[in-house]
Short mmCIF file of N, CA and C in Angstrom, two decimals:
data_model
loop_
_atom_site.label_atom_id
_atom_site.label_comp_id
_atom_site.label_asym_id
_atom_site.label_seq_id
_atom_site.Cartn_x
_atom_site.Cartn_y
_atom_site.Cartn_z
N UNK A 1 66.23 86.07 -64.90
CA UNK A 1 65.93 87.29 -64.61
C UNK A 1 66.67 87.85 -63.89
N UNK A 2 67.40 88.92 -64.26
CA UNK A 2 68.27 89.78 -63.39
C UNK A 2 67.49 91.02 -62.45
N UNK A 3 68.07 90.68 -61.44
CA UNK A 3 67.67 91.88 -60.53
C UNK A 3 68.93 92.76 -60.33
N UNK A 4 68.45 93.84 -59.57
CA UNK A 4 69.10 95.04 -59.15
C UNK A 4 70.38 94.27 -58.54
N UNK A 5 69.98 93.53 -57.44
CA UNK A 5 70.89 92.96 -56.40
C UNK A 5 72.07 91.89 -57.38
N UNK A 6 71.76 91.04 -58.18
CA UNK A 6 72.56 90.36 -58.70
C UNK A 6 73.52 91.18 -59.95
N UNK A 7 72.78 92.37 -60.46
CA UNK A 7 74.28 92.94 -61.31
C UNK A 7 74.98 93.51 -60.23
N UNK A 8 74.79 94.18 -59.38
CA UNK A 8 75.73 94.45 -58.04
C UNK A 8 76.77 93.80 -57.99
N UNK A 9 76.21 92.34 -57.86
CA UNK A 9 77.31 91.26 -57.29
C UNK A 9 78.36 91.21 -58.40
N UNK A 10 78.09 91.35 -59.63
CA UNK A 10 79.02 91.20 -60.64
C UNK A 10 79.94 91.83 -61.04
N UNK A 11 79.93 93.03 -59.89
CA UNK A 11 81.13 93.87 -60.24
C UNK A 11 80.97 95.35 -60.75
N UNK A 12 79.98 95.42 -61.38
CA UNK A 12 79.77 96.58 -62.05
C UNK A 12 78.86 97.76 -60.96
N UNK A 13 79.46 98.45 -60.60
CA UNK A 13 78.93 99.32 -59.50
C UNK A 13 78.75 100.80 -60.32
N UNK A 14 77.54 101.37 -60.02
CA UNK A 14 77.21 102.63 -60.42
C UNK A 14 78.12 103.53 -60.23
N UNK A 15 78.50 104.82 -61.13
CA UNK A 15 79.61 105.70 -60.72
C UNK A 15 80.44 106.01 -61.28
N UNK A 16 81.27 107.04 -61.08
CA UNK A 16 82.92 107.11 -61.77
C UNK A 16 83.69 106.79 -60.81
N UNK A 17 85.15 106.19 -61.62
CA UNK A 17 86.18 106.07 -60.73
C UNK A 17 86.86 107.48 -60.31
N UNK A 18 87.67 107.58 -59.45
CA UNK A 18 88.55 108.32 -59.33
C UNK A 18 89.42 109.20 -60.68
N UNK A 19 89.96 108.11 -61.13
CA UNK A 19 90.70 108.35 -62.51
C UNK A 19 89.87 108.85 -63.47
N UNK A 20 88.71 108.64 -63.54
CA UNK A 20 87.72 109.36 -64.81
C UNK A 20 87.61 110.51 -64.22
N UNK A 21 87.34 110.86 -62.99
CA UNK A 21 86.88 112.34 -62.45
C UNK A 21 88.28 113.36 -62.72
N UNK A 22 89.63 112.80 -62.65
CA UNK A 22 90.57 113.28 -62.73
C UNK A 22 90.95 113.74 -63.85
N UNK A 23 90.49 112.83 -64.87
CA UNK A 23 90.93 113.27 -66.54
C UNK A 23 89.80 114.18 -66.98
N UNK A 24 88.51 114.26 -66.67
CA UNK A 24 87.67 115.06 -66.86
C UNK A 24 88.08 116.54 -66.57
N UNK A 25 88.33 116.55 -65.09
CA UNK A 25 88.97 117.73 -64.26
C UNK A 25 90.07 118.30 -65.13
N UNK A 26 91.03 117.68 -65.46
CA UNK A 26 92.29 117.94 -66.49
C UNK A 26 91.48 118.41 -67.76
N UNK A 27 90.99 117.95 -68.68
CA UNK A 27 90.10 118.33 -69.55
C UNK A 27 89.54 119.54 -69.49
N UNK A 28 88.77 119.86 -68.34
CA UNK A 28 88.07 121.12 -68.06
C UNK A 28 89.06 122.29 -67.86
N UNK A 29 90.20 122.02 -67.19
CA UNK A 29 91.33 122.94 -66.77
C UNK A 29 91.80 123.23 -68.12
N UNK A 30 92.15 122.33 -69.07
CA UNK A 30 92.53 122.72 -70.36
C UNK A 30 91.82 123.46 -71.41
N UNK A 31 90.76 123.46 -71.10
CA UNK A 31 89.61 124.18 -71.88
C UNK A 31 89.41 125.71 -71.29
N UNK A 32 89.37 125.76 -70.35
CA UNK A 32 89.60 127.10 -69.43
C UNK A 32 90.41 127.78 -69.69
N UNK A 33 91.56 127.19 -69.54
CA UNK A 33 92.95 127.45 -69.88
C UNK A 33 93.22 128.30 -71.19
N UNK A 34 92.47 127.49 -72.25
CA UNK A 34 92.69 128.09 -73.45
C UNK A 34 91.52 129.06 -73.85
N UNK A 35 90.36 128.76 -73.52
CA UNK A 35 89.32 129.91 -73.84
C UNK A 35 89.35 131.08 -72.97
N UNK A 36 89.50 131.09 -71.67
CA UNK A 36 89.65 132.20 -70.82
C UNK A 36 90.13 133.15 -71.36
N UNK A 37 91.49 133.19 -71.52
CA UNK A 37 92.26 134.65 -72.02
C UNK A 37 91.40 135.29 -73.61
N UNK A 38 91.25 134.04 -74.40
CA UNK A 38 90.38 134.91 -75.63
C UNK A 38 89.21 135.78 -75.07
N UNK A 39 88.53 134.99 -74.21
CA UNK A 39 87.32 135.57 -73.83
C UNK A 39 87.41 136.96 -73.37
N UNK A 40 88.20 136.83 -72.05
CA UNK A 40 88.55 138.17 -71.66
C UNK A 40 89.23 139.41 -72.34
N UNK A 41 89.90 139.01 -73.44
CA UNK A 41 90.49 139.67 -74.39
C UNK A 41 89.19 140.61 -75.19
N UNK A 42 88.16 139.98 -75.57
CA UNK A 42 87.11 140.20 -76.15
C UNK A 42 86.23 141.27 -75.33
N UNK A 43 86.16 141.01 -73.78
CA UNK A 43 85.40 141.96 -73.16
C UNK A 43 86.08 143.22 -73.28
N UNK A 44 87.27 143.24 -73.19
CA UNK A 44 88.18 144.82 -73.29
C UNK A 44 88.03 145.40 -74.72
N UNK A 45 87.82 144.58 -75.82
CA UNK A 45 87.56 145.27 -77.00
C UNK A 45 86.16 145.82 -76.95
N UNK A 46 85.40 144.88 -76.35
CA UNK A 46 84.09 145.61 -76.46
C UNK A 46 83.69 146.84 -75.71
N UNK A 47 84.35 147.23 -74.82
CA UNK A 47 84.49 148.42 -73.77
C UNK A 47 85.15 149.31 -74.66
N UNK A 48 86.21 148.96 -75.41
CA UNK A 48 86.38 150.24 -76.30
C UNK A 48 85.47 150.50 -77.24
N UNK A 49 84.95 149.86 -77.65
CA UNK A 49 83.77 150.06 -78.91
C UNK A 49 82.61 150.35 -78.37
N UNK A 50 82.18 150.18 -77.13
CA UNK A 50 81.28 150.96 -76.52
C UNK A 50 81.59 152.54 -76.09
N UNK A 51 82.89 152.81 -75.78
CA UNK A 51 83.27 154.07 -75.62
C UNK A 51 83.18 154.94 -76.99
N UNK A 52 83.67 154.20 -78.01
CA UNK A 52 83.58 154.78 -79.30
C UNK A 52 82.20 155.34 -79.72
N UNK A 53 81.20 154.42 -79.33
CA UNK A 53 79.75 154.47 -79.56
C UNK A 53 79.30 155.60 -78.95
N UNK A 54 79.71 155.67 -77.71
CA UNK A 54 79.37 156.82 -76.87
C UNK A 54 79.75 158.33 -77.42
N UNK A 55 80.89 158.32 -77.84
CA UNK A 55 81.61 159.49 -77.88
C UNK A 55 81.06 159.79 -79.28
N UNK A 56 80.66 159.05 -80.15
CA UNK A 56 79.95 159.34 -81.60
C UNK A 56 78.45 159.99 -81.04
N UNK A 57 77.78 159.11 -80.21
CA UNK A 57 76.59 160.01 -79.78
C UNK A 57 76.65 161.13 -79.31
N UNK A 58 77.68 161.72 -78.73
CA UNK A 58 78.01 162.80 -77.77
C UNK A 58 78.13 163.80 -79.05
N UNK A 59 78.80 163.23 -80.03
CA UNK A 59 79.38 164.15 -81.16
C UNK A 59 77.87 164.57 -81.89
N UNK A 60 77.22 163.56 -82.26
CA UNK A 60 75.49 164.14 -82.76
C UNK A 60 74.92 164.97 -81.79
N UNK A 61 74.75 164.78 -80.54
CA UNK A 61 74.00 165.50 -79.73
C UNK A 61 74.55 167.19 -79.59
N UNK A 62 76.02 167.22 -79.75
CA UNK A 62 76.84 168.38 -79.64
C UNK A 62 76.40 169.14 -80.96
N UNK A 63 76.28 168.45 -82.06
CA UNK A 63 76.11 169.20 -83.27
C UNK A 63 74.76 169.72 -83.58
N UNK A 64 73.60 168.78 -82.68
CA UNK A 64 72.21 169.50 -82.60
C UNK A 64 72.34 170.40 -81.58
N UNK A 65 72.97 170.56 -80.45
CA UNK A 65 72.91 171.64 -79.43
C UNK A 65 73.53 172.90 -79.94
N UNK A 66 74.45 172.87 -81.21
CA UNK A 66 74.95 174.01 -82.04
C UNK A 66 73.80 174.30 -82.83
N UNK A 67 73.42 173.61 -83.55
CA UNK A 67 72.32 174.12 -84.48
C UNK A 67 71.12 174.96 -83.70
N UNK A 68 70.56 174.57 -82.73
CA UNK A 68 69.67 175.08 -82.13
C UNK A 68 70.38 176.36 -81.18
N UNK A 69 71.49 176.19 -80.54
CA UNK A 69 71.91 177.71 -79.71
C UNK A 69 72.98 178.28 -80.75
N UNK A 70 73.38 177.76 -81.78
CA UNK A 70 74.28 178.94 -82.57
C UNK A 70 75.90 178.64 -81.98
N UNK A 71 76.11 177.88 -80.81
CA UNK A 71 77.45 177.43 -80.37
C UNK A 71 77.59 176.08 -79.78
N UNK A 72 78.59 175.58 -79.40
CA UNK A 72 78.89 174.58 -78.73
C UNK A 72 78.91 174.82 -77.30
N UNK A 73 78.47 174.16 -76.43
CA UNK A 73 78.71 174.01 -74.81
C UNK A 73 80.11 174.74 -74.48
N UNK A 74 80.02 175.33 -73.53
CA UNK A 74 81.74 175.75 -73.12
C UNK A 74 82.27 174.47 -72.40
N UNK A 75 83.40 174.55 -72.14
CA UNK A 75 84.04 173.72 -71.48
C UNK A 75 83.43 173.45 -69.72
N UNK A 76 83.20 174.82 -69.37
CA UNK A 76 82.63 174.87 -68.06
C UNK A 76 81.24 174.26 -68.01
N UNK A 77 80.20 174.43 -69.15
CA UNK A 77 78.96 173.73 -68.92
C UNK A 77 79.08 172.38 -69.46
N UNK A 78 80.08 171.85 -70.13
CA UNK A 78 80.34 170.30 -70.32
C UNK A 78 79.40 169.70 -71.11
N UNK A 79 79.61 168.31 -71.01
CA UNK A 79 78.51 167.64 -71.44
C UNK A 79 77.01 167.55 -71.04
N UNK A 80 77.12 168.26 -69.53
CA UNK A 80 75.78 168.34 -68.91
C UNK A 80 74.77 169.00 -69.45
N UNK A 81 75.34 170.21 -70.51
CA UNK A 81 74.52 170.86 -71.20
C UNK A 81 73.82 170.58 -72.61
N UNK A 82 73.87 168.97 -72.41
CA UNK A 82 73.32 168.27 -73.28
C UNK A 82 72.23 167.58 -72.88
N UNK A 83 72.13 167.67 -71.40
CA UNK A 83 70.58 167.22 -70.74
C UNK A 83 69.89 168.11 -69.85
N UNK A 84 70.44 169.08 -69.31
CA UNK A 84 69.79 170.07 -68.59
C UNK A 84 70.41 171.54 -69.19
N UNK A 85 69.33 172.28 -69.05
CA UNK A 85 69.44 173.81 -69.72
C UNK A 85 70.55 174.55 -68.98
N UNK A 86 71.54 174.62 -69.85
CA UNK A 86 72.59 176.07 -69.06
C UNK A 86 71.92 177.42 -68.75
N UNK A 87 71.78 178.38 -67.98
CA UNK A 87 71.59 179.44 -67.81
C UNK A 87 71.72 180.19 -68.99
N UNK A 88 72.83 180.62 -69.54
CA UNK A 88 72.61 181.22 -70.82
C UNK A 88 72.58 180.84 -72.09
N UNK A 89 71.63 179.85 -72.30
CA UNK A 89 71.37 179.33 -73.44
C UNK A 89 69.96 179.25 -73.79
N UNK A 90 69.54 180.55 -74.19
CA UNK A 90 67.97 180.73 -74.18
C UNK A 90 67.41 179.76 -75.42
N UNK A 91 68.13 179.70 -76.52
CA UNK A 91 67.41 178.91 -77.54
C UNK A 91 67.65 177.45 -77.36
N UNK A 92 68.11 177.18 -76.22
CA UNK A 92 68.15 175.51 -75.74
C UNK A 92 66.65 174.74 -76.24
N UNK A 93 66.94 173.69 -76.97
CA UNK A 93 65.65 172.86 -77.41
C UNK A 93 65.84 171.53 -76.70
N UNK A 94 66.63 171.02 -75.71
CA UNK A 94 67.12 170.06 -75.37
C UNK A 94 65.98 169.22 -74.72
N UNK A 95 66.19 168.17 -73.79
CA UNK A 95 67.49 167.34 -73.74
C UNK A 95 68.03 166.90 -74.96
N UNK A 96 69.11 166.80 -75.22
CA UNK A 96 70.01 166.13 -76.39
C UNK A 96 70.10 164.88 -76.25
N UNK A 97 70.21 164.58 -75.21
CA UNK A 97 70.46 162.89 -74.57
C UNK A 97 69.01 162.65 -73.78
N UNK A 98 68.66 161.34 -73.96
CA UNK A 98 67.58 160.53 -73.45
C UNK A 98 67.98 160.66 -72.06
N UNK A 99 69.20 160.34 -71.40
CA UNK A 99 69.28 160.24 -70.15
C UNK A 99 70.66 161.26 -69.50
N UNK A 100 71.03 161.28 -68.67
CA UNK A 100 72.04 162.27 -68.13
C UNK A 100 73.28 161.41 -68.64
N UNK A 101 74.44 162.52 -68.79
CA UNK A 101 75.54 162.05 -69.58
C UNK A 101 76.25 160.85 -68.34
N UNK A 102 76.35 159.57 -69.33
CA UNK A 102 76.89 158.57 -68.41
C UNK A 102 78.38 158.93 -68.26
N UNK A 103 79.34 157.51 -67.35
CA UNK A 103 80.20 157.78 -67.36
C UNK A 103 80.99 156.74 -68.52
N UNK A 104 82.28 157.00 -68.78
CA UNK A 104 82.73 155.56 -69.66
C UNK A 104 82.80 154.24 -69.02
N UNK A 105 82.75 153.28 -70.08
CA UNK A 105 82.72 151.76 -69.80
C UNK A 105 83.69 151.35 -68.59
N UNK A 106 84.60 152.20 -68.20
CA UNK A 106 85.43 151.88 -66.93
C UNK A 106 85.29 152.96 -65.79
N UNK A 107 84.20 153.42 -65.67
CA UNK A 107 83.88 154.28 -64.85
C UNK A 107 84.13 155.72 -64.74
N UNK A 108 84.86 156.31 -65.51
CA UNK A 108 85.34 157.53 -65.41
C UNK A 108 84.85 158.59 -66.30
N UNK A 109 84.76 160.05 -65.85
CA UNK A 109 83.98 160.61 -66.59
C UNK A 109 84.74 160.94 -68.06
N UNK A 110 83.63 161.20 -69.22
CA UNK A 110 84.18 161.64 -70.15
C UNK A 110 84.57 163.40 -70.31
N UNK A 111 85.85 163.38 -71.25
CA UNK A 111 86.36 164.79 -70.99
C UNK A 111 86.15 165.45 -72.21
N UNK A 112 85.80 166.95 -71.99
CA UNK A 112 85.51 167.67 -73.12
C UNK A 112 86.00 168.96 -72.90
N UNK A 113 86.63 169.64 -74.20
CA UNK A 113 87.29 170.73 -74.39
C UNK A 113 86.95 171.60 -75.29
N UNK A 114 86.63 172.94 -74.90
CA UNK A 114 86.21 173.90 -76.24
C UNK A 114 86.80 175.12 -76.00
N UNK A 115 87.55 175.82 -76.56
CA UNK A 115 87.96 175.14 -78.07
C UNK A 115 88.86 174.00 -78.13
N UNK A 116 88.71 173.21 -78.88
CA UNK A 116 89.49 171.74 -79.09
C UNK A 116 90.89 171.95 -79.59
N UNK A 117 91.91 171.12 -79.14
CA UNK A 117 93.23 171.41 -79.65
C UNK A 117 93.22 170.71 -81.08
N UNK A 118 92.53 169.62 -81.37
CA UNK A 118 92.40 169.11 -82.07
C UNK A 118 91.28 169.15 -83.38
N UNK A 119 90.39 169.75 -83.05
CA UNK A 119 89.15 170.28 -83.63
C UNK A 119 88.48 171.38 -83.10
N UNK A 120 87.27 171.64 -83.66
CA UNK A 120 86.29 172.53 -83.07
C UNK A 120 85.96 172.11 -81.41
N UNK A 121 86.17 170.93 -81.16
CA UNK A 121 86.10 170.46 -79.73
C UNK A 121 86.52 169.44 -79.48
N UNK A 122 87.17 168.89 -78.38
CA UNK A 122 87.54 167.61 -78.36
C UNK A 122 86.92 166.78 -77.41
N UNK A 123 86.74 165.88 -77.41
CA UNK A 123 85.91 164.83 -76.55
C UNK A 123 86.79 163.37 -76.43
N UNK A 124 87.13 163.08 -75.07
CA UNK A 124 87.89 161.84 -75.08
C UNK A 124 87.54 161.19 -73.67
N UNK A 125 87.82 159.84 -73.85
CA UNK A 125 87.84 159.27 -72.62
C UNK A 125 89.32 158.46 -72.34
N UNK A 126 89.70 158.59 -71.15
CA UNK A 126 91.15 158.17 -70.91
C UNK A 126 91.36 156.56 -70.85
N UNK A 127 90.45 156.05 -71.42
CA UNK A 127 90.45 154.38 -71.33
C UNK A 127 90.64 153.64 -70.00
N UNK A 128 91.11 152.38 -70.33
CA UNK A 128 90.81 151.79 -68.70
C UNK A 128 91.58 152.08 -67.75
N UNK A 129 93.05 152.56 -67.93
CA UNK A 129 93.89 153.09 -66.84
C UNK A 129 93.43 154.37 -66.25
N UNK A 130 92.25 155.11 -66.79
CA UNK A 130 92.25 156.68 -66.61
C UNK A 130 92.99 157.60 -66.64
N UNK A 131 94.41 157.45 -67.34
CA UNK A 131 95.25 158.23 -67.40
C UNK A 131 95.71 158.62 -68.88
N UNK A 132 96.23 159.84 -69.14
CA UNK A 132 96.15 160.10 -70.44
C UNK A 132 97.41 159.16 -71.09
N UNK A 133 96.97 158.89 -72.48
CA UNK A 133 98.38 158.03 -73.17
C UNK A 133 97.78 156.69 -72.86
N UNK A 134 98.56 155.61 -72.83
CA UNK A 134 98.32 154.25 -72.81
C UNK A 134 98.32 153.60 -74.13
N UNK A 135 98.09 152.21 -74.22
CA UNK A 135 98.20 151.50 -75.31
C UNK A 135 97.03 150.50 -75.10
N UNK A 136 96.70 149.73 -76.34
CA UNK A 136 95.52 148.83 -76.48
C UNK A 136 94.73 149.07 -75.53
N UNK A 137 94.02 148.25 -74.31
CA UNK A 137 92.81 148.65 -73.71
C UNK A 137 92.96 150.10 -72.77
N UNK A 138 93.97 150.51 -72.61
CA UNK A 138 94.31 151.52 -71.71
C UNK A 138 94.50 152.81 -72.51
N UNK A 139 94.58 152.57 -73.92
CA UNK A 139 94.91 153.87 -74.85
C UNK A 139 93.67 154.81 -74.61
N UNK A 140 93.76 156.11 -74.81
CA UNK A 140 92.62 156.90 -74.88
C UNK A 140 91.65 156.69 -76.27
N UNK A 141 90.34 156.95 -75.83
CA UNK A 141 89.31 156.83 -77.04
C UNK A 141 88.88 158.42 -77.32
N UNK A 142 89.29 158.79 -78.48
CA UNK A 142 88.91 160.05 -78.73
C UNK A 142 88.05 160.17 -80.01
N UNK A 143 87.61 161.68 -80.23
CA UNK A 143 87.08 162.03 -81.51
C UNK A 143 87.73 162.34 -82.71
N UNK A 144 88.99 162.42 -82.17
CA UNK A 144 89.56 162.92 -83.46
C UNK A 144 90.67 161.84 -84.13
#
């Protein structure tokens, strides 16, 4: 009959050796180095997709605002006219948004211009860098 004491005397001790732990840590480090950049690249793409979806929702709300009032909000009224009644909009039937106008996924306000340079109105986000222009994640997200 083997007891716990007799097993320990034979040289088989429970636990891992330092070499085994180092090998596991190297494997984990390689996996993180390979998967990490790919994961964070997807996060950036999802922020751009979220900005495009919000701009699309604003376009629908702006169209509904125009159907009710006969015009788009002025640049001064901005997108806030979709959530709270402007003083000079007697036919306003809103709110046209469920919540107040959110900021873009990077924490910056959306830009709105009427009349637009690219269409009836221009609606855009400056992207991750918060500056006009840019490339990839820092590129502007627009409705044109």
